[in-house]
CSV table of C-alpha atoms in Angstrom, one decimal:
chain,number,residue,atom,x,y,z
A,1,MET,CA,35.9,5.8,-13.8
A,2,LYS,CA,34.6,2.7,-13.2
A,3,ASN,CA,31.0,1.8,-12.4
A,4,ILE,CA,28.9,-1.0,-11.2
A,5,ALA,CA,25.0,-1.9,-11.8
A,6,ILE,CA,23.6,-4.4,-9.2
A,7,VAL,CA,19.8,-5.1,-10.6
A,8,ASN,CA,17.4,-6.8,-8.3
A,9,LEU,CA,15.4,-9.8,-8.8
A,10,THR,CA,14.6,-11.0,-6.1
A,11,ASP,CA,11.2,-10.3,-5.9
A,12,ILE,CA,10.0,-11.0,-9.2
A,13,SER,CA,6.6,-12.0,-10.5
A,14,SER,CA,5.3,-14.2,-13.0
A,15,TYR,CA,4.8,-10.3,-15.3
A,16,PHE,CA,8.4,-10.3,-14.9
A,17,TYR,CA,8.3,-13.2,-17.4
A,18,GLU,CA,6.0,-11.8,-19.9
A,19,ASN,CA,7.0,-10.1,-23.0
A,20,ILE,CA,6.8,-5.8,-23.8
A,21,LYS,CA,6.3,-4.7,-27.2
A,22,GLY,CA,7.6,-8.0,-28.4
A,23,LYS,CA,10.9,-8.5,-25.8
A,24,LYS,CA,11.6,-10.4,-23.0
A,25,GLN,CA,12.2,-8.0,-19.9
A,26,ILE,CA,15.2,-10.0,-19.2
A,27,ASP,CA,17.1,-8.7,-22.7
A,28,ILE,CA,14.7,-5.1,-22.0
A,29,ILE,CA,17.0,-4.8,-18.5
A,30,LYS,CA,20.4,-5.9,-19.9
A,31,THR,CA,20.6,-3.2,-22.9
A,32,TYR,CA,19.4,-0.9,-20.3
A,33,SER,CA,22.2,-2.0,-17.6
A,34,GLU,CA,25.2,-2.1,-21.0
A,35,ASN,CA,24.0,1.3,-21.6
A,36,LEU,CA,25.0,3.4,-18.4
A,37,PRO,CA,27.5,5.9,-18.1
A,38,TYR,CA,30.9,3.7,-17.3
A,39,ILE,CA,29.4,0.6,-16.7
A,40,ASP,CA,32.2,-2.1,-15.9
A,41,LYS,CA,30.5,-5.0,-14.3
A,42,ILE,CA,26.4,-5.7,-13.8
A,43,ILE,CA,25.5,-8.5,-11.1
A,44,TYR,CA,21.9,-9.3,-10.3
A,45,LEU,CA,20.7,-10.3,-6.9
A,46,THR,CA,17.9,-13.6,-7.5
A,47,SER,CA,16.3,-15.8,-5.0
A,48,THR,CA,15.9,-18.2,-8.1
A,49,ARG,CA,18.1,-19.7,-10.1
A,50,ASP,CA,16.5,-20.1,-13.3
A,51,LEU,CA,17.3,-16.4,-14.5
A,52,ASP,CA,19.1,-15.7,-17.7
A,53,CYS,CA,21.7,-13.6,-16.9
A,54,ASP,CA,25.2,-14.2,-15.6
A,55,ASN,CA,27.4,-13.0,-12.6
A,56,LEU,CA,24.1,-13.6,-10.3
A,57,ILE,CA,24.0,-13.7,-6.8
A,58,PHE,CA,22.1,-16.0,-4.8
A,59,TYR,CA,20.2,-16.0,-1.7
A,60,GLU,CA,16.9,-17.8,-1.2
A,61,ASN,CA,16.2,-14.9,1.9
A,62,TRP,CA,17.2,-11.3,1.5
A,63,ASN,CA,16.9,-8.7,4.1
A,64,LYS,CA,18.3,-5.6,4.9
A,65,GLU,CA,21.6,-6.5,6.6
A,66,LEU,CA,22.2,-8.7,4.0
A,67,LEU,CA,21.4,-6.6,0.7
A,68,ILE,CA,23.2,-3.7,1.8
A,69,ASN,CA,26.7,-6.0,3.0
A,70,THR,CA,26.3,-7.4,-0.6
A,71,LEU,CA,26.6,-4.0,-2.5
A,72,PHE,CA,29.4,-3.4,0.3
A,73,ASN,CA,31.2,-6.5,-0.7
A,74,GLU,CA,30.5,-6.0,-4.7
A,75,SER,CA,31.5,-3.0,-5.4
A,76,LYS,CA,34.9,-2.5,-3.8
A,77,GLY,CA,37.2,-1.5,-6.8
A,78,TYR,CA,34.6,0.8,-8.1
A,79,ASP,CA,33.9,4.3,-8.0
A,80,ASN,CA,30.1,4.3,-8.4
A,81,LEU,CA,26.8,1.9,-7.5
A,82,PHE,CA,23.5,2.0,-10.3
A,83,TYR,CA,21.1,0.4,-8.1
A,84,TYR,CA,17.7,-0.3,-9.7
A,85,TYR,CA,15.2,-3.0,-9.5
A,86,GLY,CA,14.5,-5.5,-12.5
A,87,ASP,CA,11.1,-5.6,-13.1
A,88,CYS,CA,11.2,-2.1,-14.2
A,89,PRO,CA,10.9,-2.2,-18.5
A,90,LEU,CA,11.4,2.0,-19.1
A,91,LEU,CA,14.1,2.7,-16.8
A,92,ASP,CA,15.0,6.0,-18.9
A,93,LYS,CA,18.4,6.0,-20.3
A,94,LYS,CA,18.5,9.8,-20.2
A,95,LEU,CA,16.9,10.8,-17.3
A,96,THR,CA,19.9,8.3,-15.6
A,97,GLU,CA,22.3,10.2,-18.2
A,98,GLU,CA,21.3,13.4,-16.4
A,99,MET,CA,21.2,11.8,-12.8
A,100,PHE,CA,24.6,11.1,-13.0
A,101,GLY,CA,26.1,14.0,-14.3
A,102,ASP,CA,24.3,15.8,-11.1
A,103,HIS,CA,25.5,13.1,-9.3
A,104,ILE,CA,29.6,14.1,-10.4
A,105,ASN,CA,29.5,17.9,-10.4
A,106,TYR,CA,28.2,17.9,-7.3
A,107,TYR,CA,29.6,15.7,-5.4
A,108,ALA,CA,26.9,13.5,-4.3
A,109,GLU,CA,27.3,10.3,-2.3
A,110,TYR,CA,23.6,9.8,-3.1
A,111,THR,CA,21.5,10.3,-5.2
A,112,PHE,CA,17.6,9.4,-6.3
A,113,ALA,CA,14.5,11.2,-8.3
A,114,ASP,CA,11.8,12.6,-7.0
A,115,GLY,CA,8.0,13.6,-8.7
A,116,TYR,CA,8.9,11.0,-11.0
A,117,PRO,CA,6.3,7.8,-11.0
A,118,TYR,CA,8.3,4.8,-9.8
A,119,GLY,CA,10.0,2.6,-12.2
A,120,LEU,CA,11.9,5.6,-14.5
A,121,THR,CA,14.9,6.0,-12.5
A,122,PRO,CA,17.7,3.7,-10.8
A,123,GLU,CA,19.8,4.9,-7.1
A,124,ILE,CA,23.5,5.8,-7.5
A,125,LEU,CA,25.7,6.3,-4.8
A,126,ASP,CA,29.0,6.7,-4.5
A,127,VAL,CA,30.9,3.4,-3.1
A,128,ASN,CA,32.8,5.2,-0.2
A,129,ILE,CA,29.0,5.7,1.7
A,130,LEU,CA,28.0,2.1,1.8
A,131,GLU,CA,30.5,1.0,4.4
A,132,ALA,CA,28.5,3.5,6.6
A,133,LEU,CA,25.3,2.4,5.7
A,134,THR,CA,26.7,-1.5,6.1
A,135,LEU,CA,27.2,-0.1,9.9
A,136,LEU,CA,23.1,1.4,9.4
A,137,ALA,CA,21.9,-1.7,8.6
A,138,GLN,CA,23.5,-4.4,11.0
A,139,ASN,CA,20.9,-6.2,12.3
A,140,GLN,CA,18.3,-5.4,10.4
A,141,LYS,CA,16.4,-8.2,9.5
A,142,ASP,CA,13.6,-6.9,8.0
A,143,LYS,CA,12.4,-8.5,4.5
A,144,ILE,CA,13.8,-6.0,1.9
A,145,ASP,CA,12.0,-3.6,-0.4
A,146,ARG,CA,12.1,-0.8,-2.9
A,147,ASN,CA,12.4,1.8,-0.1
A,148,THR,CA,15.3,0.0,1.4
A,149,ILE,CA,18.2,2.3,0.8
A,150,PHE,CA,16.7,5.8,1.0
A,151,ASP,CA,15.2,4.1,4.8
A,152,ILE,CA,18.8,3.4,5.3
A,153,VAL,CA,20.0,6.5,4.6
A,154,LYS,CA,17.1,8.7,6.4
A,155,LYS,CA,18.8,7.0,9.6
A,156,ASP,CA,22.0,9.5,9.7
A,157,ILE,CA,20.4,12.2,6.6
A,158,ASN,CA,22.7,14.4,8.0
A,159,SER,CA,25.9,13.0,7.6
A,160,PHE,CA,25.2,12.3,3.6
A,161,GLU,CA,25.7,14.7,0.9
A,162,LEU,CA,22.2,13.9,-1.3
A,163,GLU,CA,21.5,15.2,-4.7
A,164,THR,CA,17.7,15.2,-5.6
A,165,LYS,CA,16.7,14.8,-9.7
A,166,ILE,CA,12.8,16.8,-9.6
A,167,SER,CA,10.3,16.3,-11.5
A,168,GLU,CA,9.4,19.3,-13.4
A,169,LYS,CA,5.7,17.9,-12.8
A,170,ASP,CA,5.0,16.4,-9.3
A,171,VAL,CA,2.7,13.1,-9.8
A,172,ARG,CA,4.1,11.8,-6.6
A,173,LEU,CA,0.1,12.0,-5.8
A,174,LEU,CA,-1.0,9.0,-8.4
A,175,ARG,CA,1.5,6.4,-6.8
A,176,VAL,CA,2.1,5.0,-10.4
A,177,SER,CA,4.0,2.1,-10.2
A,178,LEU,CA,5.2,1.5,-13.9
A,179,THR,CA,6.8,-2.2,-12.5
A,180,CYS,CA,5.6,-5.8,-13.3
A,181,ASP,CA,5.7,-6.9,-9.7
A,182,SER,CA,1.3,-7.3,-9.8
A,183,LYS,CA,-1.2,-7.9,-12.2
A,184,ARG,CA,-3.0,-4.4,-11.6
A,185,ASN,CA,0.5,-2.3,-12.3
A,186,PHE,CA,1.7,-5.0,-15.6
A,187,ASN,CA,-1.7,-4.0,-17.0
A,188,GLN,CA,-1.7,0.1,-15.9
A,189,LEU,CA,1.8,-0.2,-18.1
A,190,LEU,CA,0.8,-1.9,-20.2
A,191,ARG,CA,-2.0,1.0,-21.1
A,192,ILE,CA,0.6,3.5,-20.6
A,193,ILE,CA,3.2,1.9,-23.0
A,194,ASN,CA,-0.2,1.7,-25.8
A,195,SER,CA,-0.5,4.9,-25.4
A,196,GLY,CA,2.9,6.2,-26.3
A,197,GLY,CA,4.9,6.1,-23.1
A,198,THR,CA,8.8,5.2,-23.6
A,199,ASN,CA,10.3,7.9,-21.1
A,200,ALA,CA,10.0,10.6,-18.4
A,201,ALA,CA,8.1,12.9,-20.7
A,202,SER,CA,6.0,11.3,-22.9
A,203,ILE,CA,4.7,9.0,-19.5
A,204,ILE,CA,4.3,11.9,-17.6
A,205,LYS,CA,2.2,13.8,-20.5
A,206,ILE,CA,0.0,10.4,-20.6
A,207,LEU,CA,-0.8,10.5,-17.0
A,208,ASP,CA,-2.4,14.5,-16.8
A,209,GLU,CA,-4.4,13.3,-20.2
A,210,LYS,CA,-5.1,10.3,-19.9
A,211,GLN,CA,-6.0,9.5,-16.5
A,212,GLU,CA,-8.7,6.9,-17.0
A,213,LEU,CA,-5.7,4.6,-17.6
A,214,LEU,CA,-4.6,4.6,-13.9
A,215,PHE,CA,-8.2,2.7,-13.3
A,216,VAL,CA,-7.0,-0.8,-11.9
A,217,GLU,CA,-8.3,-4.2,-10.4
A,218,PRO,CA,-8.9,-3.6,-6.6
A,219,SER,CA,-6.3,-3.4,-4.2
A,220,TYR,CA,-8.5,-3.3,-1.2
A,221,LEU,CA,-11.8,-4.9,-0.8
A,222,THR,CA,-14.3,-3.8,2.5
A,223,LEU,CA,-16.6,-6.4,3.6
A,224,GLU,CA,-19.5,-6.5,6.1
A,225,ILE,CA,-19.6,-9.7,7.4
A,226,THR,CA,-21.6,-8.2,10.1
A,227,LYS,CA,-23.6,-5.9,11.6
A,228,LEU,CA,-23.9,-7.0,14.7
A,229,LYS,CA,-22.3,-4.7,17.6
A,230,LYS,CA,-20.9,-5.3,21.2
A,231,HIS,CA,-20.4,-1.1,21.5
A,232,ASN,CA,-22.6,1.2,20.7
A,233,THR,CA,-20.1,3.7,18.4
A,234,THR,CA,-21.5,7.0,18.7
A,235,TYR,CA,-20.0,8.8,15.6
A,236,LEU,CA,-20.6,5.8,13.6
A,237,PRO,CA,-23.7,5.0,10.9
A,238,GLU,CA,-26.0,2.0,10.9
A,239,ARG,CA,-25.7,0.3,7.4
A,240,VAL,CA,-29.2,-0.3,6.0
A,241,ASN,CA,-31.0,-2.9,3.6
A,242,SER,CA,-28.3,-5.9,3.4
A,243,SER,CA,-28.2,-9.0,5.7
A,244,ASP,CA,-27.2,-9.2,9.5
A,245,LEU,CA,-24.8,-11.8,8.1
A,246,MET,CA,-22.2,-12.7,5.2
A,247,ASN,CA,-22.8,-16.3,5.0
A,248,ILE,CA,-19.8,-18.0,4.5
A,249,SER,CA,-20.1,-19.6,1.3
A,250,ASP,CA,-21.1,-16.7,-0.5
A,251,LEU,CA,-17.8,-15.2,1.1
A,252,ASP,CA,-16.1,-18.4,-0.7
A,253,LYS,CA,-17.3,-17.7,-3.9
A,254,ILE,CA,-16.8,-13.6,-3.3
A,255,LEU,CA,-13.2,-13.9,-2.5
A,256,ALA,CA,-12.6,-17.0,-5.9
A,257,LYS,CA,-13.6,-14.2,-8.1
A,258,MET,CA,-11.4,-11.3,-6.6
A,259,LYS,CA,-8.1,-13.9,-6.8
A,260,LYS,CA,-9.1,-14.7,-10.6
A,261,TYR,CA,-9.6,-10.6,-11.1
A,262,SER,CA,-6.8,-8.9,-9.2
A,263,GLU,CA,-5.1,-11.7,-7.7
A,264,ASP,CA,-3.4,-9.7,-4.1
A,265,VAL,CA,-6.1,-7.4,-2.4
A,266,ILE,CA,-6.2,-6.5,0.9
A,267,VAL,CA,-9.5,-7.6,3.1
A,268,SER,CA,-10.5,-5.8,5.6
A,269,PHE,CA,-13.7,-5.7,7.6
A,270,VAL,CA,-16.1,-2.8,7.9
A,271,PRO,CA,-16.0,-0.8,11.7
A,272,GLU,CA,-19.0,-0.2,12.3
A,273,TYR,CA,-20.1,-3.6,13.3
A,274,GLU,CA,-17.6,-5.8,16.0
A,275,PRO,CA,-16.5,-9.0,13.7
A,276,THR,CA,-16.3,-11.2,16.8
A,277,THR,CA,-20.4,-11.2,16.7
A,278,HIS,CA,-20.0,-13.2,13.3
A,279,PRO,CA,-20.6,-16.8,14.6
A,280,GLU,CA,-18.0,-18.6,12.1
A,281,LEU,CA,-15.3,-15.8,12.4
A,282,LEU,CA,-12.4,-18.4,13.0
A,283,SER,CA,-13.4,-20.2,9.8
A,284,ILE,CA,-14.0,-17.0,7.6
A,285,ILE,CA,-10.2,-15.5,8.6
A,286,LYS,CA,-8.6,-18.9,7.5
A,287,LEU,CA,-11.0,-19.1,4.2
A,288,ILE,CA,-9.1,-15.5,3.8
A,289,THR,CA,-5.5,-15.4,4.8
A,290,ASN,CA,-5.3,-19.4,4.5
A,291,LYS,CA,-7.2,-20.9,1.2
A,292,TYR,CA,-6.7,-17.0,-0.8
A,293,ASN,CA,-3.6,-15.9,1.0
A,294,PHE,CA,-5.1,-12.4,1.1
A,295,GLU,CA,-4.3,-10.3,4.0
A,296,LEU,CA,-6.5,-9.0,6.2
A,297,PHE,CA,-6.8,-5.8,8.3
A,298,MET,CA,-9.3,-6.7,10.4
A,299,GLU,CA,-10.5,-3.3,12.9
A,300,THR,CA,-12.3,-3.7,16.5
A,301,GLY,CA,-13.2,-2.7,19.6
A,302,GLY,CA,-11.3,-4.8,21.6
A,303,ILE,CA,-15.0,-6.8,23.1
A,304,GLY,CA,-15.6,-10.2,22.8
A,305,TRP,CA,-12.2,-12.0,21.9
A,306,SER,CA,-11.9,-15.7,22.8
A,307,THR,CA,-8.6,-17.3,23.8
A,308,GLU,CA,-8.9,-19.3,19.7
A,309,LEU,CA,-8.6,-16.2,18.2
A,310,VAL,CA,-6.1,-14.6,20.2
A,311,GLU,CA,-4.1,-17.5,19.2
A,312,GLU,CA,-4.7,-17.0,15.9
A,313,VAL,CA,-3.5,-13.7,15.5
A,314,LYS,CA,-0.3,-14.7,17.3
A,315,ASN,CA,0.3,-17.3,14.9
A,316,ASN,CA,-0.9,-16.2,11.3
A,317,ASN,CA,0.9,-13.2,9.9
A,318,LYS,CA,-1.8,-12.7,6.8
A,319,ILE,CA,-3.6,-11.0,10.3
A,320,LYS,CA,-3.2,-7.4,11.4
A,321,ILE,CA,-5.2,-5.9,14.1
A,322,ILE,CA,-6.2,-2.0,14.8
A,323,VAL,CA,-8.3,-1.9,18.2
A,324,THR,CA,-10.6,1.8,18.7
A,325,LEU,CA,-10.0,2.8,21.8
A,326,ASP,CA,-10.7,6.2,21.0
A,327,ALA,CA,-9.7,8.2,24.4
A,328,ILE,CA,-7.9,7.3,27.2
A,329,ASN,CA,-10.3,9.1,29.5
A,330,GLN,CA,-12.4,6.9,31.5
A,331,ASP,CA,-15.2,9.6,30.3
A,332,ILE,CA,-14.3,10.2,27.2
A,333,TYR,CA,-14.7,6.3,26.3
A,334,THR,CA,-17.7,5.9,27.7
A,335,SER,CA,-19.6,8.8,26.1
A,336,LEU,CA,-18.2,7.2,22.7
A,337,ARG,CA,-18.0,4.0,22.4
A,338,GLY,CA,-20.5,2.8,26.1
A,339,PHE,CA,-19.0,0.3,28.5
A,340,GLY,CA,-15.7,-2.2,28.1
A,341,GLN,CA,-12.7,0.2,28.4
A,342,ALA,CA,-10.7,-1.7,30.4
A,343,GLU,CA,-12.1,-5.4,28.6
A,344,ALA,CA,-10.4,-3.7,25.8
A,345,GLU,CA,-7.8,-2.3,27.0
A,346,SER,CA,-6.5,-5.3,28.0
A,347,LEU,CA,-7.0,-7.8,24.6
A,348,THR,CA,-4.9,-4.1,23.0
A,349,HIS,CA,-2.1,-4.8,25.6
A,350,THR,CA,-2.6,-9.2,24.6
A,351,LEU,CA,-2.3,-8.7,21.6
A,352,ILE,CA,1.2,-6.4,21.4
A,353,ASN,CA,2.3,-8.5,23.4
A,354,ASN,CA,1.9,-12.0,20.9
A,355,ALA,CA,1.7,-9.4,17.2
A,356,SER,CA,3.2,-6.5,18.2
A,357,ASP,CA,4.5,-5.2,14.8
A,358,ARG,CA,0.8,-6.3,13.2
A,359,ILE,CA,-1.3,-4.4,16.3
A,360,TRP,CA,-2.3,-1.0,15.6
A,361,VAL,CA,-4.4,1.0,18.3
A,362,GLN,CA,-6.4,3.6,17.0
A,363,ALA,CA,-8.5,7.0,17.8
A,364,THR,CA,-10.7,9.3,15.5
A,365,ARG,CA,-10.5,12.3,16.1
A,366,MET,CA,-13.4,14.7,17.0
A,367,LYS,CA,-14.1,17.9,18.7
A,368,ASN,CA,-15.7,14.9,21.1
A,369,ASN,CA,-12.3,14.0,22.5
A,370,GLU,CA,-9.9,16.3,20.8
A,371,ALA,CA,-8.8,17.1,24.7
A,372,ASP,CA,-8.0,13.5,25.1
A,373,MET,CA,-5.7,13.1,21.8
A,374,GLU,CA,-2.6,14.5,23.5
A,375,PRO,CA,-2.7,12.0,26.9
A,376,PHE,CA,-4.5,9.2,24.4
A,377,PHE,CA,-1.0,9.6,22.6
A,378,ARG,CA,1.6,9.6,25.1
A,379,HIS,CA,-0.3,6.6,26.9
A,380,TRP,CA,-0.2,4.2,24.6
A,381,GLN,CA,3.3,5.5,22.6
A,382,LYS,CA,5.0,3.7,25.9
A,383,PHE,CA,4.0,0.1,24.3
A,384,THR,CA,4.3,0.3,20.6
A,385,SER,CA,5.1,2.9,17.8
A,386,ASN,CA,2.2,2.0,15.6
A,387,ILE,CA,-0.9,4.5,16.6
A,388,ILE,CA,-3.1,6.0,13.9
A,389,ILE,CA,-5.3,8.7,14.7
A,390,GLN,CA,-7.9,9.0,12.2
A,391,LYS,CA,-9.3,11.4,10.5
A,392,TYR,CA,-13.4,11.8,11.5
A,393,SER,CA,-16.1,11.4,8.8
A,394,ASP,CA,-19.4,11.9,8.3
A,395,TYR,CA,-20.3,9.7,5.2
A,396,CYS,CA,-21.0,11.7,3.0
A,397,LYS,CA,-23.3,14.4,5.5
A,398,ARG,CA,-25.0,12.5,7.1
A,399,LEU,CA,-23.8,12.5,10.8
A,400,PRO,CA,-22.9,15.5,12.3
A,401,ASP,CA,-19.8,17.8,11.5
A,402,LEU,CA,-17.9,16.9,14.0
A,403,LYS,CA,-14.2,17.3,12.1
A,404,VAL,CA,-11.7,19.6,14.5
A,405,ALA,CA,-10.2,20.3,10.8
A,406,ASP,CA,-10.8,20.5,6.8
A,407,LEU,CA,-7.7,18.4,5.7
A,408,SER,CA,-9.4,18.3,1.9
A,409,PRO,CA,-7.4,19.7,-0.5
A,410,LEU,CA,-7.9,22.8,-2.4
A,411,LYS,CA,-8.7,21.7,-6.0
A,412,ARG,CA,-10.8,18.5,-6.3
A,413,PHE,CA,-9.4,15.4,-8.0
A,414,PRO,CA,-10.9,11.7,-8.9
A,415,CYS,CA,-11.7,8.9,-6.1
A,416,TRP,CA,-9.0,6.5,-4.5
A,417,HIS,CA,-11.9,4.3,-3.5
A,418,LEU,CA,-13.2,4.3,-6.9
A,419,LYS,CA,-9.8,3.6,-8.6
A,420,ARG,CA,-8.5,0.8,-6.1
A,421,ASP,CA,-10.8,-0.3,-3.7
A,422,LEU,CA,-14.3,-2.3,-4.2
A,423,HIS,CA,-16.6,-2.4,-1.3
A,424,ILE,CA,-19.2,-5.7,-0.6
A,425,ASN,CA,-22.0,-5.7,1.9
A,426,SER,CA,-23.3,-8.2,3.2
A,427,ASP,CA,-25.5,-9.8,0.6
A,428,GLY,CA,-23.0,-9.8,-1.5
A,429,PHE,CA,-23.5,-6.7,-3.8
A,430,ALA,CA,-20.6,-4.4,-4.5
A,431,LEU,CA,-21.5,-0.7,-3.9
A,432,ILE,CA,-20.2,1.7,-5.4
A,433,CYS,CA,-17.9,2.8,-2.4
A,434,PHE,CA,-17.8,2.1,1.2
A,435,TYR,CA,-20.0,5.4,1.9
A,436,ASP,CA,-22.7,4.3,0.4
A,437,THR,CA,-24.4,2.7,3.7
A,438,GLU,CA,-27.3,2.6,2.5
A,439,SER,CA,-26.7,0.4,-0.4
A,440,GLU,CA,-28.2,3.1,-3.3
A,441,TYR,CA,-25.6,2.2,-5.3
A,442,LYS,CA,-25.3,-1.0,-6.3
A,443,LEU,CA,-22.9,-2.2,-9.1
A,444,GLY,CA,-24.2,-5.7,-9.4
A,445,SER,CA,-23.6,-9.1,-7.6
A,446,LEU,CA,-20.4,-10.9,-7.0
A,447,LEU,CA,-22.6,-13.8,-6.7
A,448,ASP,CA,-24.7,-13.7,-9.6
A,449,ASP,CA,-22.7,-11.0,-12.1
A,450,ASN,CA,-19.5,-10.6,-14.2
A,451,ILE,CA,-16.8,-8.6,-12.3
A,452,GLU,CA,-15.4,-7.5,-15.1
A,453,THR,CA,-19.0,-5.8,-16.1
A,454,ILE,CA,-19.5,-4.2,-12.2
A,455,MET,CA,-15.9,-3.4,-12.8
A,456,GLU,CA,-17.1,-1.5,-15.5
A,457,ARG,CA,-19.6,-0.1,-14.2
A,458,LYS,CA,-17.4,1.8,-11.5
A,459,LYS,CA,-14.9,3.1,-13.9
A,460,ASP,CA,-18.1,5.1,-15.9
A,461,ILE,CA,-18.5,6.4,-12.4
A,462,TYR,CA,-14.8,7.0,-12.0
A,463,ILE,CA,-14.0,9.0,-15.6
A,464,LYS,CA,-17.4,11.1,-14.8
A,465,GLN,CA,-15.1,12.1,-11.7
A,466,ILE,CA,-12.4,12.9,-13.9
A,467,ASN,CA,-14.6,14.9,-15.8
A,468,CYS,CA,-15.9,16.7,-12.3
A,469,ASN,CA,-19.4,14.8,-12.3
A,470,TYR,CA,-20.2,13.4,-9.4
A,471,THR,CA,-22.9,11.1,-8.2
A,472,LYS,CA,-25.3,12.9,-4.9
A,473,LEU,CA,-23.1,10.7,-3.0
A,474,CYS,CA,-19.9,11.9,-4.5
A,475,GLY,CA,-20.7,15.2,-4.3
A,476,LEU,CA,-21.2,15.2,-0.7
A,477,CYS,CA,-18.5,13.4,0.2
A,478,ASP,CA,-15.0,14.5,1.5
A,479,GLU,CA,-12.9,11.5,1.6
A,480,TYR,CA,-12.0,11.1,-2.1
A,481,TYR,CA,-8.2,12.1,-1.2
A,482,THR,CA,-7.9,9.4,1.7
A,483,TYR,CA,-6.2,6.6,0.2
A,484,ASN,CA,-6.0,2.5,1.8
A,485,PHE,CA,-3.7,0.6,-0.1
C-alpha cells in the first residue's frame, strides 16, 4: 500500500509562525505527516513561496475546482489520500490511525471524524473517488474553506461509501477550532495546551471541566449607531439611556481598540433602528470596511436608501445586507412595520440584482405573521436562496411572548453572546449584551476604559453562568443558545 498526504497551507495567518511549546508549527506538521500509515509522499499547497518545505504546489488564488483537480492529479498512483490543514498543531496520530483502520476495514471511499473539536483529524479519501469529485467541482470558483471536501461529497452523497469516526462525547456545540488561523483561536489553543491538552481524550476532558478557557476575544460586535426610525416596528423595543446618534470620531476610537484586541470582528448594527437615518452612514461604512477591514452585516427595513448607498453595496464586498420584510401580505406587513412595503421590496430586488450572494431577505416568525411564513418563503425563493426566518425575541420578558414555538434546549449552558459577542451603545459603553436595551449592565466605556478590563468584567459574568449563577437580565433570557459568528 502506498499513501499520499496533501497539506493545505493556502491561507495561513501570522500565528502559524508562532512556536508551540518551543517548536515551529511547520516542524510539528511535518512530524505528524511523516508518521501517517504507509505514507510515501507529502505535498504542501500554498499561496506563498516562503515556506520551508519540499514539494510545494503554489497558486496565488485557489478555488474549489482547482483544489479538487490538484488532489486528483497529485494522487495518481497512490491508494489513499490524507488531506488536512497545516495550521492544526494538535492533529492526533492515534486517532488518525484508528480512522485509517476503519477506512480500510470497511472499504470506505471517504472517512471523516464527527463530534470532535476541529483540528484533531484529517479527511481520508480512497483516491478512486477523486475522479467523481472533479466532476462535482466543475466550475466551482468559490474560495476554498475547511469544509470544501465534504461540501462537494454532499452534492451526491449517496453515491459514495462514507465512514465516520464518532467522538464518545459530542463537543460540536462548543464550536472549538484547534487552529492557528486567528488571534482568538490561537490564544484558545494555547490555553488548552497549557492545561494539558495533547490529544483527543485529554482535550475533550479539558473542554468539559474547564469551560472558562473558551471565553475568547469578541468575533461579533453590535453597535447602536442611531436611534432614529423609518418604521414603527411593533415587535421591537426602544433602547433607552443613550444618545440618538453615535459620533463617528467615537466610533473610530472604538474600532481601533477592537482591531488591536480582536483583530478580525464582524460588525453589525442593531435592528430596532434604521441605519440610513444616520447622516454619516456612508462614512461609517467606509470606516468599518476600508480603514479597519472588518466585515459589516447591516440590517435594514429597506427605507430611505440613496443611489450612492446602493452603489457602495454593489462595489464593497465587505458589506452584507439583511432586508427585514416580515410579510408578503400587505395587511400583515402594515400591522408589523407600517408604511413602505413597496419601497422596501423594490430595494430588495435592486440589491439582489447587484450583489445577490451578499443579500438576505428576513422575516421574524411570530404569532402575528405565522400564517404568512410559507407564502413569504415561496415568494422570495423565486429570487434568492438567502432567506432567513428569524426567531422572535421577547428581549428578556420586556415584550409580549409572541413565539410560535419554544426552541430552547432542555438543559441550559453558558451564553454564546457572553462568550463571543460585544455590544456597544451609542455613547460608547460596552454592555453585558445586545439584549440590555436599557443600558443597565455597563461593563465600561470603550472610549475611556481599558478594553482588557472590560473583557475581564464580562468574563466574570460568563464564569458565573458556568456555575448556573445568572444576573436578573440573563435569568429572564432565552437567547443564550442563539449564535452569530
